[in-house]
PDB file of C-alpha atoms in Angstrom:
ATOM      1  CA  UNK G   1      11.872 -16.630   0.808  1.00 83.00           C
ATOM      2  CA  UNK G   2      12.089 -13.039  -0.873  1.00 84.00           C
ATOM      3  CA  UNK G   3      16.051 -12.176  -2.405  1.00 90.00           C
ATOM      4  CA  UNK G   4      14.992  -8.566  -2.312  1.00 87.00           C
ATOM      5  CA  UNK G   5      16.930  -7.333  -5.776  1.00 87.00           C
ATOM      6  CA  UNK G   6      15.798  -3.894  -5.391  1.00 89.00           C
ATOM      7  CA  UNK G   7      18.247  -2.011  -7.890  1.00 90.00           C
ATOM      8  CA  UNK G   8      16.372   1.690  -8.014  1.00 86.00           C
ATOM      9  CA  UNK G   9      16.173   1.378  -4.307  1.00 86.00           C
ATOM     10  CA  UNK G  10      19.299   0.585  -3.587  1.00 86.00           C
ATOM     11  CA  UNK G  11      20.410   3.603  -5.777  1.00 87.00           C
ATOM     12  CA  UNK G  12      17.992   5.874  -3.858  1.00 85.00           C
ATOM     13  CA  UNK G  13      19.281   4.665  -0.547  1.00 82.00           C
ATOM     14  CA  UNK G  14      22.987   4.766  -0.962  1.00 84.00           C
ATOM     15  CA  UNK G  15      23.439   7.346  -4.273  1.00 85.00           C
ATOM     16  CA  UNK G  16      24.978   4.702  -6.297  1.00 86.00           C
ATOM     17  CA  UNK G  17      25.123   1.518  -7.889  1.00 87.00           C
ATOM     18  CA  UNK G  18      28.263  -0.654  -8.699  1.00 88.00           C
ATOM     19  CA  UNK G  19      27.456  -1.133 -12.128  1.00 89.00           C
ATOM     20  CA  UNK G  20      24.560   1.015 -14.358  1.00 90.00           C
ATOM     21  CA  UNK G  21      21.355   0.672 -13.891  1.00 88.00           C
ATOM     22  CA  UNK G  22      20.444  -0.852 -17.116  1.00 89.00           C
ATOM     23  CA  UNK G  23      22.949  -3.653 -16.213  1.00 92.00           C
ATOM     24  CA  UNK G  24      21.679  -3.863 -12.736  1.00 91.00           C
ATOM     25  CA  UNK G  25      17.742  -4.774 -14.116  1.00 91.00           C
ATOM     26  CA  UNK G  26      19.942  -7.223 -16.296  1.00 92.00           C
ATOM     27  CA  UNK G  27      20.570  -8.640 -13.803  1.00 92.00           C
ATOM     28  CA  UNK G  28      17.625  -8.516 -11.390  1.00 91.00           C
ATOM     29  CA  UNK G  29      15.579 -10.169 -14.052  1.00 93.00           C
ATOM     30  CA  UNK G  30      18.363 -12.882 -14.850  1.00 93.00           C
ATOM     31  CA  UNK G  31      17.889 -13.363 -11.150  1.00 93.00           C
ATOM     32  CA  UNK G  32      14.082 -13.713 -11.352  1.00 93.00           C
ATOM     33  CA  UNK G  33      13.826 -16.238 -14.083  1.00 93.00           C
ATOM     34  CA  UNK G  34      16.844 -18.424 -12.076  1.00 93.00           C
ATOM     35  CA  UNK G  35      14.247 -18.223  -9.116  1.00 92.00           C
ATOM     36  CA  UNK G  36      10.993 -18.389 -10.689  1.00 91.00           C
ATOM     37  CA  UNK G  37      12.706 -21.783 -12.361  1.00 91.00           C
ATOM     38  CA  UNK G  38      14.556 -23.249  -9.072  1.00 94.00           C
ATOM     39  CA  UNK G  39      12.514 -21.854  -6.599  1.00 93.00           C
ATOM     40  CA  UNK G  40       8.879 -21.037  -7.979  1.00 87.00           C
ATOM     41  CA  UNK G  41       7.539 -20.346  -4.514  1.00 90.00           C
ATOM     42  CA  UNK G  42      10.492 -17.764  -3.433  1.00 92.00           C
ATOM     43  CA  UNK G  43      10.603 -14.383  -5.237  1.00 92.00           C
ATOM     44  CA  UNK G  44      13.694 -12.585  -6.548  1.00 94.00           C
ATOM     45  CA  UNK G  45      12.381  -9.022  -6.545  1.00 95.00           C
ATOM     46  CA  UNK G  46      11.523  -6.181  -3.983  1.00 94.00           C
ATOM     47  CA  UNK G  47       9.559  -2.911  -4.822  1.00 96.00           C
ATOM     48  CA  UNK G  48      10.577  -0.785  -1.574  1.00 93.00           C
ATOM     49  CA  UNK G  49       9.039   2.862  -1.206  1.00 91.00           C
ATOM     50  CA  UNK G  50      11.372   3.209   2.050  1.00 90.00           C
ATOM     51  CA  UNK G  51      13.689   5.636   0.557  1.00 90.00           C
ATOM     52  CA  UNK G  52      10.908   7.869  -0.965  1.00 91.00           C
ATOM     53  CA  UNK G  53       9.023   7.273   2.982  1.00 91.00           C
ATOM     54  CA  UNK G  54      11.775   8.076   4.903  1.00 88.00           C
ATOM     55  CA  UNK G  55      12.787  11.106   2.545  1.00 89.00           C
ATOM     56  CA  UNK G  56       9.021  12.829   3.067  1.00 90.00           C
ATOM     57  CA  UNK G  57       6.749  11.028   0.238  1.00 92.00           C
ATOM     58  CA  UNK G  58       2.949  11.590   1.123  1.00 93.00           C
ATOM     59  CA  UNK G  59       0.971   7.743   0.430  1.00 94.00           C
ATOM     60  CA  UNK G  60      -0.151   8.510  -2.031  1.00 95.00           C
ATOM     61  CA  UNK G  61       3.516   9.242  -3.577  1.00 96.00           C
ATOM     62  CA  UNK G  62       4.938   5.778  -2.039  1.00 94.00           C
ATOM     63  CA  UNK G  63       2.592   4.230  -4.179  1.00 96.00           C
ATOM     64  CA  UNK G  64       3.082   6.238  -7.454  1.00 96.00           C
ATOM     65  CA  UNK G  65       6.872   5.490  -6.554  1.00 95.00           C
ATOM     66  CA  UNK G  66       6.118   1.728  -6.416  1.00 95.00           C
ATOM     67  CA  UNK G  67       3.951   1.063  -9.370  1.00 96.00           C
ATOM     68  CA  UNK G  68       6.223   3.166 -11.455  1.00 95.00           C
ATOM     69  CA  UNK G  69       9.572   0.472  -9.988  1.00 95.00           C
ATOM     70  CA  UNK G  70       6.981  -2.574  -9.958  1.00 96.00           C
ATOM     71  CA  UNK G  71       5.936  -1.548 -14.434  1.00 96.00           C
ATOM     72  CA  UNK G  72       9.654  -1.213 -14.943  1.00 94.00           C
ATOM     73  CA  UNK G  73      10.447  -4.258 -12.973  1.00 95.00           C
ATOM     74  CA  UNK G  74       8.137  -6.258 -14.940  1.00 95.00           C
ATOM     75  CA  UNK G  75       9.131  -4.901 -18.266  1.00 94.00           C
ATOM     76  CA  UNK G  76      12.629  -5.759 -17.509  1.00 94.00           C
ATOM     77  CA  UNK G  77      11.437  -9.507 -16.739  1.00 94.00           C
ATOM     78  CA  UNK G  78       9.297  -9.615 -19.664  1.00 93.00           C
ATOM     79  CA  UNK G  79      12.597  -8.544 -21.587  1.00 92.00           C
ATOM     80  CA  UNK G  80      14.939 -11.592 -20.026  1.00 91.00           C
ATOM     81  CA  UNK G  81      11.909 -13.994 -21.241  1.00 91.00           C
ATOM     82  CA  UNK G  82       9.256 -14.195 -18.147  1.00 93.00           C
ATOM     83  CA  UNK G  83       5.961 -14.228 -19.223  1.00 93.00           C
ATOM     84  CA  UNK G  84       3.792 -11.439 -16.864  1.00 94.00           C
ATOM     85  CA  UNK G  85       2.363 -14.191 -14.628  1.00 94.00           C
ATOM     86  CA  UNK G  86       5.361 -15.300 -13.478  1.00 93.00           C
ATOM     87  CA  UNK G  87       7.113 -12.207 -13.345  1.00 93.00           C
ATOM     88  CA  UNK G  88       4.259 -10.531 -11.182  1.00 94.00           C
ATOM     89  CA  UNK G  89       5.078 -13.552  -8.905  1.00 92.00           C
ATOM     90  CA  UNK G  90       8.453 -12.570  -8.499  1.00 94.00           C
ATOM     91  CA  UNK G  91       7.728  -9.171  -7.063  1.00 95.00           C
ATOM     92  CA  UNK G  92       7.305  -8.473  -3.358  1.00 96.00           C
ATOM     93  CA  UNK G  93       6.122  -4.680  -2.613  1.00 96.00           C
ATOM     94  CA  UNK G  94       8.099  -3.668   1.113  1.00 95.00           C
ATOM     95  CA  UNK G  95       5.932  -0.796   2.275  1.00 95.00           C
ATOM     96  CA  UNK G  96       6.463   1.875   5.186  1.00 93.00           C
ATOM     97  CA  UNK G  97       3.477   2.817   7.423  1.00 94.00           C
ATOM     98  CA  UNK G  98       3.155   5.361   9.349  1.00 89.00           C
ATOM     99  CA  UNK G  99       1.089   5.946  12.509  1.00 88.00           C
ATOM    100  CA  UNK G 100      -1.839   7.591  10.581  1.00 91.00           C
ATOM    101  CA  UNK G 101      -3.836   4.511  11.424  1.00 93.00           C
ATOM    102  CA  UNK G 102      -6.525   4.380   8.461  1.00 96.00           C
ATOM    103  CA  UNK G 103      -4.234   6.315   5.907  1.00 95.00           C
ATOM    104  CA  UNK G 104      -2.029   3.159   6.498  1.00 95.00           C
ATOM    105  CA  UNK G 105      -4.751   0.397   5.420  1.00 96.00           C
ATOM    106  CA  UNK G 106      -6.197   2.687   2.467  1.00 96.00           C
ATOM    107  CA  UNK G 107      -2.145   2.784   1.353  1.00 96.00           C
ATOM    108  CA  UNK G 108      -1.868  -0.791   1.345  1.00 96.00           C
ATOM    109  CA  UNK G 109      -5.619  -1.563   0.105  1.00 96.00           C
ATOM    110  CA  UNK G 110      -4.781   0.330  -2.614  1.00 96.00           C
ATOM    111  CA  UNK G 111      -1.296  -0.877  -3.818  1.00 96.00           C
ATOM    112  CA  UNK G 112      -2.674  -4.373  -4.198  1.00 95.00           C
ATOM    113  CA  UNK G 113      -5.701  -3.216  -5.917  1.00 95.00           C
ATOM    114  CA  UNK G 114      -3.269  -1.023  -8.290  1.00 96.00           C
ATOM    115  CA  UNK G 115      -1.150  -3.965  -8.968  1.00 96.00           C
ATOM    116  CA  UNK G 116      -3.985  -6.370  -9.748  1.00 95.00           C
ATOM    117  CA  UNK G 117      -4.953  -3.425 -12.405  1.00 95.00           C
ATOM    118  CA  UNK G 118      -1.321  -3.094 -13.738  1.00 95.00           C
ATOM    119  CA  UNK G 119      -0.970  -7.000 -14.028  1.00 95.00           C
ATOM    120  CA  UNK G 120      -4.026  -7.751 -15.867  1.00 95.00           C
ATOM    121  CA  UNK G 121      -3.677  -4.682 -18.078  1.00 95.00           C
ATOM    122  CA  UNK G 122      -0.325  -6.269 -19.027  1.00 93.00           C
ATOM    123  CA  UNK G 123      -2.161  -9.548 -20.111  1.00 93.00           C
ATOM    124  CA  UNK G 124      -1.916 -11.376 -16.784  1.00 91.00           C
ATOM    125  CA  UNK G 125      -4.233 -13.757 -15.492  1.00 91.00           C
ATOM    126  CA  UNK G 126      -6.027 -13.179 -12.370  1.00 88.00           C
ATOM    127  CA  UNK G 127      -4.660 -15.399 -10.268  1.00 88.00           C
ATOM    128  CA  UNK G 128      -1.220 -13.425 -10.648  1.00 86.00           C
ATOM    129  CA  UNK G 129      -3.257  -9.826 -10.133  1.00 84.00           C
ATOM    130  CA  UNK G 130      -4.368 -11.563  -6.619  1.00 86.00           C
ATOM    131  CA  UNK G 131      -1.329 -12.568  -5.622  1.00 87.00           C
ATOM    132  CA  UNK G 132       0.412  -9.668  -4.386  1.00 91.00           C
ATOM    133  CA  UNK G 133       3.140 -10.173  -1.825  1.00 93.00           C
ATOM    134  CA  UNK G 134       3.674  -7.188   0.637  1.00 96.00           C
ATOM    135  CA  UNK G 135       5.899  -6.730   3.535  1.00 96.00           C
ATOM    136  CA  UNK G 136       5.164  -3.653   6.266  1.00 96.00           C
ATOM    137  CA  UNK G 137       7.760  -1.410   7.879  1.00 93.00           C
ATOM    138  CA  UNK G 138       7.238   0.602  10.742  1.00 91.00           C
ATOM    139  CA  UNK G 139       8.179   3.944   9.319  1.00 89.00           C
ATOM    140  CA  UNK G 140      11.303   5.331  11.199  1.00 86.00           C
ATOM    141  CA  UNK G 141      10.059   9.226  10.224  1.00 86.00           C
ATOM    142  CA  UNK G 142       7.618   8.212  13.296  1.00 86.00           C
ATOM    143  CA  UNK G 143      10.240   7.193  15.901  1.00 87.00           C
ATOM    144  CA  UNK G 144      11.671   9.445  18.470  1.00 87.00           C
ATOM    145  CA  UNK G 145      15.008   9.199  20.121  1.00 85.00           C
ATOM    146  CA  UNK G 146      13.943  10.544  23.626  1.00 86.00           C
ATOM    147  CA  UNK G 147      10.999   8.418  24.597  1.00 84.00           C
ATOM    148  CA  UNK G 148      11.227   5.085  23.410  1.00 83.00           C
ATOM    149  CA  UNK G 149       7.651   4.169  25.411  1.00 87.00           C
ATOM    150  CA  UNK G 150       5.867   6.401  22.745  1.00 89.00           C
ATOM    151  CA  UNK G 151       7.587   4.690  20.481  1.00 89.00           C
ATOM    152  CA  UNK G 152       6.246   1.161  21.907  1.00 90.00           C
ATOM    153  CA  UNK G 153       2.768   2.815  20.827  1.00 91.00           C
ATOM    154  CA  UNK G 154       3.553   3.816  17.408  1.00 91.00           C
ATOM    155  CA  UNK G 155       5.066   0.595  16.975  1.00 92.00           C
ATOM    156  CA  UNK G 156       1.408  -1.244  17.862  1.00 92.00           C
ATOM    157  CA  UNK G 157      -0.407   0.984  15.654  1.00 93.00           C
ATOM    158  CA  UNK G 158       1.754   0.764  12.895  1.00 93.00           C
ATOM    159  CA  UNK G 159       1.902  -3.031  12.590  1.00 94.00           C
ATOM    160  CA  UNK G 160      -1.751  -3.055  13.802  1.00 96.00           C
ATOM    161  CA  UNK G 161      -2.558  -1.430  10.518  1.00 95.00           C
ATOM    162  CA  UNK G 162      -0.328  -3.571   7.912  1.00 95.00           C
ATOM    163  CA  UNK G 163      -2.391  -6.125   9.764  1.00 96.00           C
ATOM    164  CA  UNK G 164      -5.549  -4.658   9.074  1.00 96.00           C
ATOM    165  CA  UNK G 165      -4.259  -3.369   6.018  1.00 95.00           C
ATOM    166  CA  UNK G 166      -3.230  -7.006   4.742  1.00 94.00           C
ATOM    167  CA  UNK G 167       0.169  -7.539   4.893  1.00 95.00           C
ATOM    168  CA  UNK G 168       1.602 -10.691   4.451  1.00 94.00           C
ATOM    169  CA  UNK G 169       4.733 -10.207   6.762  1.00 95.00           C
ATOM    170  CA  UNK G 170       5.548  -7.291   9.036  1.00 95.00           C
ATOM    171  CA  UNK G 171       8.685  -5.742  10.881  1.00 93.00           C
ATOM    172  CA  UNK G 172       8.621  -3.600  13.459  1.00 91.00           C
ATOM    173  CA  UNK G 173      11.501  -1.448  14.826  1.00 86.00           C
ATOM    174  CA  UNK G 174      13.244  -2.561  18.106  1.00 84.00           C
ATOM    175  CA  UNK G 175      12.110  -1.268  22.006  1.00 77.00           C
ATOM    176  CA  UNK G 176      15.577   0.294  22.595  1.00 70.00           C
TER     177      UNK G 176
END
């Protein structure tokens, strides 16, 4: 069970937030530690790099994008009280791949390998650093509108390579 507070993406999705920012980590992190209490196997938090995917980002930006949200994500936790271990839990990392087959399992080799870096470099244990939770995304930069049987293709390879890559859950965009 993921909640998916994802207050920078949100903002980069839709322009704005209902409240600011600051308030929305508030909250986000208020949210964690209610989770991370109630629910210790669910997690509160998602770090999604599909606005900066869909907008043009290369891989190697989605992930510079996402370690940057995922830092300030846990500092925000580690503000409302979390200590990093359980705040690192909290996090789930929603990823876009695109149909550049072994780009896509470098991309997601290397975010968890980042995060384990970031987490222990923050004073968390290894078993936290190992415990990254990602989701895949078919990209929809890769999709065309005129031939949706090409698209049944890119589709295959794209989930074919979060499963390669390592992903822990993947969603693919509808045959229609």
């Amino acid at each position: 069970c993921t909640f998916n507070a994802d207050p920078p993406g949100a903002l980069m999705s839709g322009g704005q937030l209902n409240v600011p920012l600051d308030v929305a980590l508030g909250q986000m992190a208020d949210l964690a530690a209610w989770t991370a209490a109630h629910y210790p196997q669910a997690a509160a938090v998602r770090v999604s790099t599909a606005a900066y995917h869909h907008a043009g980002a290369t891989s190697t930006q989605d992930l510079a994008f996402a370690m940057a949200t995922a830092v300030e994500y846990l500092r925000a936790m580690s503000r409302a009280g979390l200590d990093v271990n359980t705040a690192a839990r909290q996090i789930v990392f929603g990823v876009s791949v695109g149909c550049q087959f072994f780009q896509a399992i470098a991309k997601l080799r290397a975010l968890r390998k980042m995060w384990a870096k970031i987490v222990t470099a923050s004073g968390g244990n290894e078993v936290a650093a190992r415990s990254t939770r990602v989701h895949v995304r078919t990209s929809r930069r890769v999709l065309t509108r005129r031939d949706p049987w090409v698209n049944l293709l890119r589709n295959t390879v794209c989930c074919f390579a979060g499963a390669i890559g390592g992903a822990d859950s993947i969603t693919t965009a509808p045959l229609d």
